[in-house]
Amino acid sequence: MTHPASRRTVLAAGAALLCAAALPTLAFAFENKAEGVLDKEIVLGSSQPMSGTLAYMGKAVDEGIRTYFDMVNEQGGVNGRKIKLITYDDELKPAKSVANAKLLVERDNVLAMVGNIGHATNISAYEYSSTRKVPTIGALSISDLTSTPPRELLYVLPSPQSTETAAYIDYAVEKLKAKKIAMLYQNDGWGKPAYDIASKQLEKHGLKLVEAQSFERFATDITSQVFKLKQAEPDVVIVYALGQEAVLFFRGAEKLGWKPTVFGAGGLNDPKFVELLGKSPAKLYVGSYYDAVEGDNPVIKDFFARYTKLYPKSAPSSTALMGYSAAAVTVEALKRAGNEPSRTKVVAALDGMTGFDQKIGPKISFQPLSAGGYARRGQTGVALMELKDQKFVSLGGYIDPVKR
């Protein structure tokens, strides 16, 4: 007969052996907390204009990113780790984007920045984050200056102005038979490149801008600019303005009894802008970097079914698809980085990303820095859409003059 004390000793010894057997798994579970990689979680950061004139864009992008990550997390995450996203508001102000980057890197220890909006805000934040070797994945800016020259740790989406604006000019001249083209643009690193591209593309058709007017970011009155544009009697106006500044143009035209044909920056392809604009007698064309929101792409339909369930007060938009795109590229890079991800491995994965099918639009490719201006520009194709009955309708397939 076994003595009770002996039995307890045997049981205790057995329990100790079981714990010891489990220890190696616990002790060697990979973590790199300094780079946002935990045993069961990967921490990522984002800086968005969650307030201010472009809050509708920042909110939609953030929701798009979160919707995609929610889908991935529901399926078990990436290589067994769930994704956690931390977002701070920068109001589209460069100084705030830098402050946010410092918080995300130094306090939150994020693995990477994801889906930040804007040229000036992205570049300002990058000047800090790159010193800490933190990549920015899916920097959302159509300014060619964001990707030219290419920067080692800055991976930019979607298609740039050099393809979008060129497509506008070609369509206006070749399809609409426009002879007189004018332009309104924001006077900064986002709007100026569009002006330069439009001028060069018109030269190829033997034309020049009949009038060009600019405005400062966050302008509250552009009455004189609109008046001068109307006086030039253009067949088409290229408008590089977003949010309230774009609305100011259309309202100013209405007050002057002017019904212009407008090619607007791709960011206007959003139901919130359509809501801000209201009914307008102007004809509006925009560039789109993805398939139509209300088209027949099954992936977009499934995405927005989840999106509207998570965010019932938000309307599906191409801006939310920008968030999807940034998140999809990030997840693909994390998958390729393996079970022990690091910033270095994520960068290597992005550098080797060729022809990644994001399933909502043109495939994504990045190239070595030596490849030139599009090395860190993931996609270059753009589709034209027209606003009809308060909805944007596709005019055809993708236009992509860049061969890589």
Short mmCIF file of C-alpha atoms in Angstrom, two decimals:
data_model
loop_
_atom_site.label_atom_id
_atom_site.label_comp_id
_atom_site.label_asym_id
_atom_site.label_seq_id
_atom_site.Cartn_x
_atom_site.Cartn_y
_atom_site.Cartn_z
CA MET A 1 0.00 0.00 0.00
CA THR A 2 1.38 3.43 -0.99
CA HIS A 3 1.73 5.95 1.82
CA PRO A 4 -0.32 9.16 1.21
CA ALA A 5 2.79 11.32 1.62
CA SER A 6 4.63 9.25 -0.98
CA ARG A 7 1.66 9.52 -3.34
CA ARG A 8 1.68 13.30 -3.00
CA THR A 9 5.39 13.34 -3.74
CA VAL A 10 4.90 11.28 -6.92
CA LEU A 11 2.04 13.53 -8.10
CA ALA A 12 4.06 16.66 -7.41
CA ALA A 13 7.02 15.24 -9.30
CA GLY A 14 4.78 14.36 -12.24
CA ALA A 15 3.31 17.85 -12.31
CA ALA A 16 6.79 19.34 -12.23
CA LEU A 17 7.83 17.18 -15.19
CA LEU A 18 4.77 18.30 -17.16
CA CYS A 19 5.57 21.96 -16.45
CA ALA A 20 9.18 21.41 -17.41
CA ALA A 21 8.07 19.82 -20.67
CA ALA A 22 5.96 22.89 -21.44
CA LEU A 23 8.68 25.39 -20.60
CA PRO A 24 10.69 25.16 -23.84
CA THR A 25 7.60 26.14 -25.89
CA LEU A 26 6.91 29.13 -23.67
CA ALA A 27 10.52 30.17 -23.31
CA PHE A 28 11.25 30.07 -27.02
CA ALA A 29 8.02 31.59 -28.38
CA PHE A 30 9.36 34.38 -30.63
CA GLU A 31 8.84 37.94 -29.49
CA ASN A 32 10.46 41.20 -30.48
CA LYS A 33 8.60 43.75 -28.38
CA ALA A 34 10.88 46.59 -29.46
CA GLU A 35 9.54 46.13 -33.00
CA GLY A 36 5.91 45.43 -32.13
CA VAL A 37 6.04 41.64 -32.45
CA LEU A 38 4.48 39.82 -29.51
CA ASP A 39 3.75 36.14 -29.00
CA LYS A 40 0.20 36.46 -30.30
CA GLU A 41 0.05 39.98 -31.69
CA ILE A 42 1.64 42.35 -34.20
CA VAL A 43 1.32 46.07 -33.48
CA LEU A 44 1.05 48.52 -36.39
CA GLY A 45 0.53 52.28 -36.45
CA SER A 46 -1.23 54.86 -38.58
CA SER A 47 -1.46 58.67 -38.68
CA GLN A 48 -4.63 60.02 -40.29
CA PRO A 49 -6.62 63.26 -40.64
CA MET A 50 -9.40 62.13 -38.32
CA SER A 51 -10.49 65.75 -37.92
CA GLY A 52 -10.29 68.83 -40.16
CA THR A 53 -11.33 69.33 -43.79
CA LEU A 54 -10.23 65.84 -44.91
CA ALA A 55 -11.55 63.97 -41.88
CA TYR A 56 -13.95 62.08 -44.15
CA MET A 57 -10.96 60.61 -46.00
CA GLY A 58 -8.95 59.76 -42.88
CA LYS A 59 -11.95 58.11 -41.28
CA ALA A 60 -12.73 56.05 -44.39
CA VAL A 61 -9.12 54.92 -44.82
CA ASP A 62 -8.83 53.97 -41.16
CA GLU A 63 -12.10 52.02 -41.31
CA GLY A 64 -10.97 50.30 -44.52
CA ILE A 65 -7.71 49.20 -42.91
CA ARG A 66 -9.48 47.97 -39.79
CA THR A 67 -12.08 46.08 -41.82
CA TYR A 68 -9.37 44.19 -43.69
CA PHE A 69 -7.44 43.44 -40.49
CA ASP A 70 -10.67 42.29 -38.84
CA MET A 71 -11.16 39.79 -41.66
CA VAL A 72 -7.58 38.53 -41.28
CA ASN A 73 -7.84 38.31 -37.49
CA GLU A 74 -11.09 36.38 -37.75
CA GLN A 75 -9.23 33.83 -39.89
CA GLY A 76 -6.52 33.42 -37.24
CA GLY A 77 -4.26 36.38 -38.03
CA VAL A 78 -0.91 36.25 -39.81
CA ASN A 79 1.21 33.22 -38.99
CA GLY A 80 -0.78 32.81 -35.77
CA ARG A 81 -0.61 36.46 -34.66
CA LYS A 82 -3.53 38.88 -34.59
CA ILE A 83 -2.98 42.41 -35.91
CA LYS A 84 -3.46 45.42 -33.64
CA LEU A 85 -3.72 48.88 -35.22
CA ILE A 86 -3.11 52.13 -33.34
CA THR A 87 -4.25 55.32 -35.11
CA TYR A 88 -3.62 58.95 -34.13
CA ASP A 89 -5.13 62.11 -35.62
CA ASP A 90 -2.80 64.45 -37.50
CA GLU A 91 -5.44 66.80 -39.04
CA LEU A 92 -3.33 66.55 -42.24
CA LYS A 93 -0.74 68.77 -40.55
CA PRO A 94 2.93 67.75 -41.03
CA ALA A 95 4.00 68.74 -37.51
CA LYS A 96 1.31 66.53 -36.01
CA SER A 97 2.22 63.63 -38.28
CA VAL A 98 5.78 63.80 -36.93
CA ALA A 99 4.53 63.87 -33.33
CA ASN A 100 2.30 60.88 -34.07
CA ALA A 101 5.19 58.97 -35.63
CA LYS A 102 7.30 59.52 -32.54
CA LEU A 103 4.51 58.25 -30.29
CA LEU A 104 3.93 55.20 -32.45
CA VAL A 105 7.61 54.30 -32.70
CA GLU A 106 8.94 55.26 -29.27
CA ARG A 107 5.95 54.54 -27.03
CA ASP A 108 3.87 51.99 -28.95
CA ASN A 109 6.82 50.18 -30.57
CA VAL A 110 5.01 49.57 -33.86
CA LEU A 111 6.46 47.22 -36.45
CA ALA A 112 5.49 49.56 -39.29
CA MET A 113 3.38 52.57 -40.24
CA VAL A 114 0.40 51.74 -42.47
CA GLY A 115 -1.81 53.74 -44.83
CA ASN A 116 -0.87 57.29 -43.82
CA ILE A 117 -2.63 59.90 -45.99
CA GLY A 118 -1.02 62.87 -47.73
CA HIS A 119 2.23 63.96 -49.31
CA ALA A 120 3.53 66.52 -46.81
CA THR A 121 2.39 64.51 -43.80
CA ASN A 122 3.94 61.29 -45.11
CA ILE A 123 7.28 62.87 -45.96
CA SER A 124 7.49 64.73 -42.65
CA ALA A 125 6.73 61.62 -40.61
CA TYR A 126 9.08 59.54 -42.76
CA GLU A 127 11.99 61.89 -42.12
CA TYR A 128 11.71 60.79 -38.49
CA SER A 129 10.54 57.16 -38.77
CA SER A 130 13.22 56.27 -41.33
CA THR A 131 15.93 57.20 -38.81
CA ARG A 132 14.50 54.44 -36.62
CA LYS A 133 14.38 52.03 -39.58
CA VAL A 134 10.57 51.82 -39.44
CA PRO A 135 8.96 51.19 -42.86
CA THR A 136 5.85 53.01 -44.04
CA ILE A 137 3.63 50.60 -45.97
CA GLY A 138 0.98 51.95 -48.31
CA ALA A 139 1.70 55.65 -47.91
CA LEU A 140 -1.46 56.98 -49.54
CA SER A 141 -0.47 59.88 -51.77
CA ILE A 142 -0.89 60.36 -55.50
CA SER A 143 1.82 63.05 -55.60
CA ASP A 144 4.78 61.82 -57.65
CA LEU A 145 7.00 63.70 -55.20
CA THR A 146 6.11 61.14 -52.54
CA SER A 147 7.72 58.37 -54.57
CA THR A 148 10.23 60.38 -56.63
CA PRO A 149 12.99 60.08 -55.71
CA PRO A 150 12.23 56.62 -54.31
CA ARG A 151 12.94 56.31 -50.59
CA GLU A 152 14.24 53.11 -49.08
CA LEU A 153 11.53 52.53 -46.45
CA LEU A 154 8.59 54.37 -48.04
CA TYR A 155 6.22 52.16 -50.07
CA VAL A 156 3.62 54.31 -51.81
CA LEU A 157 0.09 53.69 -53.07
CA PRO A 158 -2.04 54.16 -55.18
CA SER A 159 -1.40 55.27 -58.79
CA PRO A 160 0.34 58.65 -59.14
CA GLN A 161 -0.59 61.93 -60.76
CA SER A 162 1.79 61.26 -63.64
CA THR A 163 -0.60 58.57 -64.88
CA GLU A 164 -3.84 60.08 -63.57
CA THR A 165 -3.35 63.62 -64.89
CA ALA A 166 -1.97 62.37 -68.20
CA ALA A 167 -5.06 60.17 -68.58
CA TYR A 168 -7.27 63.23 -67.95
CA ILE A 169 -5.56 65.28 -70.65
CA ASP A 170 -5.62 62.46 -73.19
CA TYR A 171 -9.31 61.72 -72.59
CA ALA A 172 -10.28 65.39 -72.71
CA VAL A 173 -8.44 65.98 -75.99
CA GLU A 174 -9.03 62.67 -77.76
CA LYS A 175 -12.51 61.72 -76.55
CA LEU A 176 -14.12 65.06 -75.66
CA LYS A 177 -12.27 66.95 -78.44
CA ALA A 178 -11.32 69.71 -75.99
CA LYS A 179 -9.19 72.51 -77.43
CA LYS A 180 -9.07 74.84 -74.43
CA ILE A 181 -8.07 73.36 -71.08
CA ALA A 182 -7.63 75.29 -67.82
CA MET A 183 -6.45 74.19 -64.39
CA LEU A 184 -6.98 74.89 -60.69
CA TYR A 185 -4.49 73.33 -58.29
CA GLN A 186 -3.42 73.36 -54.67
CA ASN A 187 -0.16 75.25 -54.29
CA ASP A 188 1.97 72.57 -52.63
CA GLY A 189 3.81 69.28 -53.21
CA TRP A 190 0.51 67.62 -54.06
CA GLY A 191 -0.93 70.13 -56.50
CA LYS A 192 2.17 71.52 -58.24
CA PRO A 193 3.26 68.19 -59.76
CA ALA A 194 -0.20 67.80 -61.29
CA TYR A 195 0.19 71.21 -62.92
CA ASP A 196 3.60 70.28 -64.34
CA ILE A 197 2.31 66.95 -65.66
CA ALA A 198 -0.76 68.56 -67.25
CA SER A 199 1.43 71.15 -69.00
CA LYS A 200 3.81 68.52 -70.39
CA GLN A 201 1.01 66.23 -71.52
CA LEU A 202 -0.74 69.10 -73.31
CA GLU A 203 2.49 69.84 -75.17
CA LYS A 204 2.30 66.34 -76.66
CA HIS A 205 -1.03 67.37 -78.17
CA GLY A 206 0.32 70.72 -79.34
CA LEU A 207 -1.68 72.61 -76.70
CA LYS A 208 -1.12 74.82 -73.65
CA LEU A 209 -3.23 75.61 -70.62
CA VAL A 210 -5.43 78.60 -71.42
CA GLU A 211 -5.51 79.54 -67.73
CA ALA A 212 -4.00 78.23 -64.49
CA GLN A 213 -4.95 79.28 -60.98
CA SER A 214 -3.69 78.05 -57.62
CA PHE A 215 -4.83 78.26 -54.01
CA GLU A 216 -3.26 77.58 -50.63
CA ARG A 217 -4.14 74.53 -48.58
CA PHE A 218 -7.12 75.08 -46.24
CA ALA A 219 -8.26 78.06 -48.35
CA THR A 220 -11.69 79.43 -47.45
CA ASP A 221 -12.22 81.68 -50.46
CA ILE A 222 -11.21 81.04 -54.09
CA THR A 223 -13.76 83.34 -55.73
CA SER A 224 -11.20 85.28 -57.78
CA GLN A 225 -9.58 82.09 -59.09
CA VAL A 226 -12.93 80.69 -60.22
CA PHE A 227 -13.80 83.98 -61.94
CA LYS A 228 -10.51 84.03 -63.90
CA LEU A 229 -10.97 80.40 -64.94
CA LYS A 230 -14.49 81.12 -66.23
CA GLN A 231 -13.22 84.13 -68.17
CA ALA A 232 -10.85 81.88 -70.12
CA GLU A 233 -13.89 79.97 -71.44
CA PRO A 234 -12.26 76.52 -71.23
CA ASP A 235 -13.79 73.35 -72.64
CA VAL A 236 -12.40 71.42 -69.65
CA VAL A 237 -11.01 72.35 -66.22
CA ILE A 238 -8.56 70.10 -64.36
CA VAL A 239 -9.18 70.57 -60.63
CA TYR A 240 -6.68 69.38 -58.04
CA ALA A 241 -8.57 70.20 -54.87
CA LEU A 242 -10.15 67.98 -52.24
CA GLY A 243 -12.88 68.26 -49.65
CA GLN A 244 -14.17 71.73 -48.87
CA GLU A 245 -11.74 73.44 -51.23
CA ALA A 246 -13.15 71.42 -54.14
CA VAL A 247 -16.67 72.29 -53.05
CA LEU A 248 -15.66 75.98 -53.09
CA PHE A 249 -14.80 75.66 -56.78
CA PHE A 250 -18.14 74.13 -57.73
CA ARG A 251 -20.12 76.59 -55.59
CA GLY A 252 -18.20 79.49 -57.10
CA ALA A 253 -18.96 78.24 -60.60
CA GLU A 254 -22.67 77.96 -59.78
CA LYS A 255 -22.76 81.55 -58.51
CA LEU A 256 -21.29 82.67 -61.83
CA GLY A 257 -23.81 80.62 -63.81
CA TRP A 258 -20.97 78.47 -65.12
CA LYS A 259 -21.42 74.76 -65.88
CA PRO A 260 -17.86 73.51 -66.43
CA THR A 261 -16.71 70.06 -67.48
CA VAL A 262 -14.30 69.05 -64.72
CA PHE A 263 -11.64 66.38 -64.29
CA GLY A 264 -11.09 66.22 -60.54
CA ALA A 265 -8.42 64.59 -58.38
CA GLY A 266 -9.09 60.91 -57.71
CA GLY A 267 -9.78 61.60 -54.04
CA LEU A 268 -13.09 63.18 -55.06
CA ASN A 269 -14.35 59.70 -55.96
CA ASP A 270 -16.05 59.38 -52.60
CA PRO A 271 -19.71 59.42 -51.47
CA LYS A 272 -18.87 61.91 -48.71
CA PHE A 273 -17.65 64.38 -51.31
CA VAL A 274 -20.76 63.74 -53.41
CA GLU A 275 -22.79 64.51 -50.29
CA LEU A 276 -20.79 67.72 -49.68
CA LEU A 277 -21.17 68.70 -53.33
CA GLY A 278 -24.87 68.02 -53.58
CA LYS A 279 -26.56 68.50 -56.93
CA SER A 280 -24.28 70.32 -59.31
CA PRO A 281 -24.85 71.34 -62.94
CA ALA A 282 -21.17 70.69 -63.66
CA LYS A 283 -19.99 67.48 -65.34
CA LEU A 284 -17.41 65.66 -63.21
CA TYR A 285 -14.89 63.00 -64.20
CA VAL A 286 -12.43 61.47 -61.73
CA GLY A 287 -9.69 58.89 -61.70
CA SER A 288 -10.19 55.65 -59.79
CA TYR A 289 -7.42 53.33 -58.60
CA TYR A 290 -9.79 50.38 -58.08
CA ASP A 291 -12.78 48.66 -59.62
CA ALA A 292 -16.12 50.44 -59.19
CA VAL A 293 -17.45 50.47 -55.63
CA GLU A 294 -20.92 49.58 -56.88
CA GLY A 295 -19.71 47.26 -59.64
CA ASP A 296 -19.64 43.47 -59.84
CA ASN A 297 -16.24 42.70 -58.26
CA PRO A 298 -17.11 39.94 -55.71
CA VAL A 299 -14.17 40.78 -53.41
CA ILE A 300 -15.29 44.41 -53.17
CA LYS A 301 -18.86 43.27 -52.48
CA ASP A 302 -17.71 40.94 -49.68
CA PHE A 303 -15.42 43.60 -48.24
CA PHE A 304 -18.18 46.19 -48.05
CA ALA A 305 -20.63 43.69 -46.57
CA ARG A 306 -18.20 43.37 -43.66
CA TYR A 307 -17.41 47.08 -43.70
CA THR A 308 -21.02 48.22 -43.38
CA LYS A 309 -21.59 45.69 -40.62
CA LEU A 310 -18.65 47.09 -38.65
CA TYR A 311 -19.40 50.72 -39.56
CA PRO A 312 -23.13 51.02 -40.25
CA LYS A 313 -23.00 54.81 -40.42
CA SER A 314 -20.31 54.83 -43.15
CA ALA A 315 -20.99 54.50 -46.86
CA PRO A 316 -18.82 52.26 -49.07
CA SER A 317 -16.24 54.36 -50.91
CA SER A 318 -13.10 54.20 -53.00
CA THR A 319 -11.35 55.91 -50.08
CA ALA A 320 -12.14 52.91 -47.88
CA LEU A 321 -10.64 50.78 -50.66
CA MET A 322 -7.42 52.77 -50.28
CA GLY A 323 -7.38 51.46 -46.70
CA TYR A 324 -8.08 47.95 -47.98
CA SER A 325 -5.15 48.23 -50.41
CA ALA A 326 -2.67 49.42 -47.77
CA ALA A 327 -3.80 46.69 -45.38
CA ALA A 328 -3.67 43.95 -48.03
CA VAL A 329 -0.09 44.84 -48.98
CA THR A 330 0.88 44.92 -45.30
CA VAL A 331 -0.62 41.49 -44.60
CA GLU A 332 1.08 40.00 -47.65
CA ALA A 333 4.44 41.40 -46.51
CA LEU A 334 3.88 40.01 -43.00
CA LYS A 335 3.06 36.58 -44.41
CA ARG A 336 6.25 36.58 -46.43
CA ALA A 337 8.25 37.76 -43.40
CA GLY A 338 7.54 34.39 -41.72
CA ASN A 339 7.02 33.24 -38.14
CA GLU A 340 9.71 35.55 -36.74
CA PRO A 341 8.91 38.87 -38.42
CA SER A 342 11.03 41.97 -38.08
CA ARG A 343 11.21 45.35 -39.78
CA THR A 344 14.14 44.12 -41.84
CA LYS A 345 12.25 41.03 -43.01
CA VAL A 346 9.14 43.04 -43.83
CA VAL A 347 11.22 45.42 -45.97
CA ALA A 348 12.83 42.45 -47.76
CA ALA A 349 9.36 41.02 -48.42
CA LEU A 350 8.16 44.32 -49.88
CA ASP A 351 11.26 44.66 -52.05
CA GLY A 352 10.50 41.26 -53.55
CA MET A 353 6.78 41.90 -54.07
CA THR A 354 5.99 41.60 -57.76
CA GLY A 355 2.52 41.25 -59.25
CA PHE A 356 0.70 40.91 -55.93
CA ASP A 357 -3.00 40.60 -56.72
CA GLN A 358 -4.89 42.81 -54.29
CA LYS A 359 -8.10 41.62 -56.00
CA ILE A 360 -9.71 45.07 -56.20
CA GLY A 361 -7.63 46.73 -58.92
CA PRO A 362 -4.18 46.76 -60.57
CA LYS A 363 -1.59 44.34 -59.19
CA ILE A 364 1.06 45.67 -56.80
CA SER A 365 4.80 45.64 -57.51
CA PHE A 366 7.78 47.28 -55.85
CA GLN A 367 11.29 47.43 -57.27
CA PRO A 368 14.88 48.12 -56.17
CA LEU A 369 15.64 51.81 -55.63
CA SER A 370 17.82 51.80 -58.75
CA ALA A 371 14.73 51.18 -60.93
CA GLY A 372 13.87 54.89 -60.84
CA GLY A 373 10.82 57.02 -60.04
CA TYR A 374 8.30 54.19 -59.82
CA ALA A 375 10.47 51.82 -57.74
CA ARG A 376 8.48 52.53 -54.59
CA ARG A 377 5.14 53.14 -56.34
CA GLY A 378 3.06 49.98 -56.02
CA GLN A 379 0.64 50.58 -58.88
CA THR A 380 0.36 52.91 -61.85
CA GLY A 381 -2.96 52.07 -63.54
CA VAL A 382 -5.99 54.34 -63.31
CA ALA A 383 -9.60 53.98 -64.48
CA LEU A 384 -11.75 56.97 -65.43
CA MET A 385 -15.21 57.41 -63.93
CA GLU A 386 -18.03 59.89 -64.43
CA LEU A 387 -20.48 61.17 -61.84
CA LYS A 388 -24.00 60.28 -62.94
CA ASP A 389 -27.09 60.47 -60.72
CA GLN A 390 -24.90 60.95 -57.63
CA LYS A 391 -22.85 57.82 -58.37
CA PHE A 392 -19.54 57.26 -60.14
CA VAL A 393 -19.73 55.05 -63.21
CA SER A 394 -16.68 53.47 -64.86
CA LEU A 395 -15.81 54.59 -68.39
CA GLY A 396 -13.72 51.52 -69.17
CA GLY A 397 -10.61 49.57 -68.20
CA TYR A 398 -7.37 50.71 -66.61
CA ILE A 399 -5.05 53.11 -68.37
CA ASP A 400 -1.38 52.55 -67.56
CA PRO A 401 1.29 54.29 -69.66
CA VAL A 402 4.08 53.05 -67.36
CA LYS A 403 5.74 49.82 -68.41
CA ARG A 404 7.81 48.17 -65.69
#
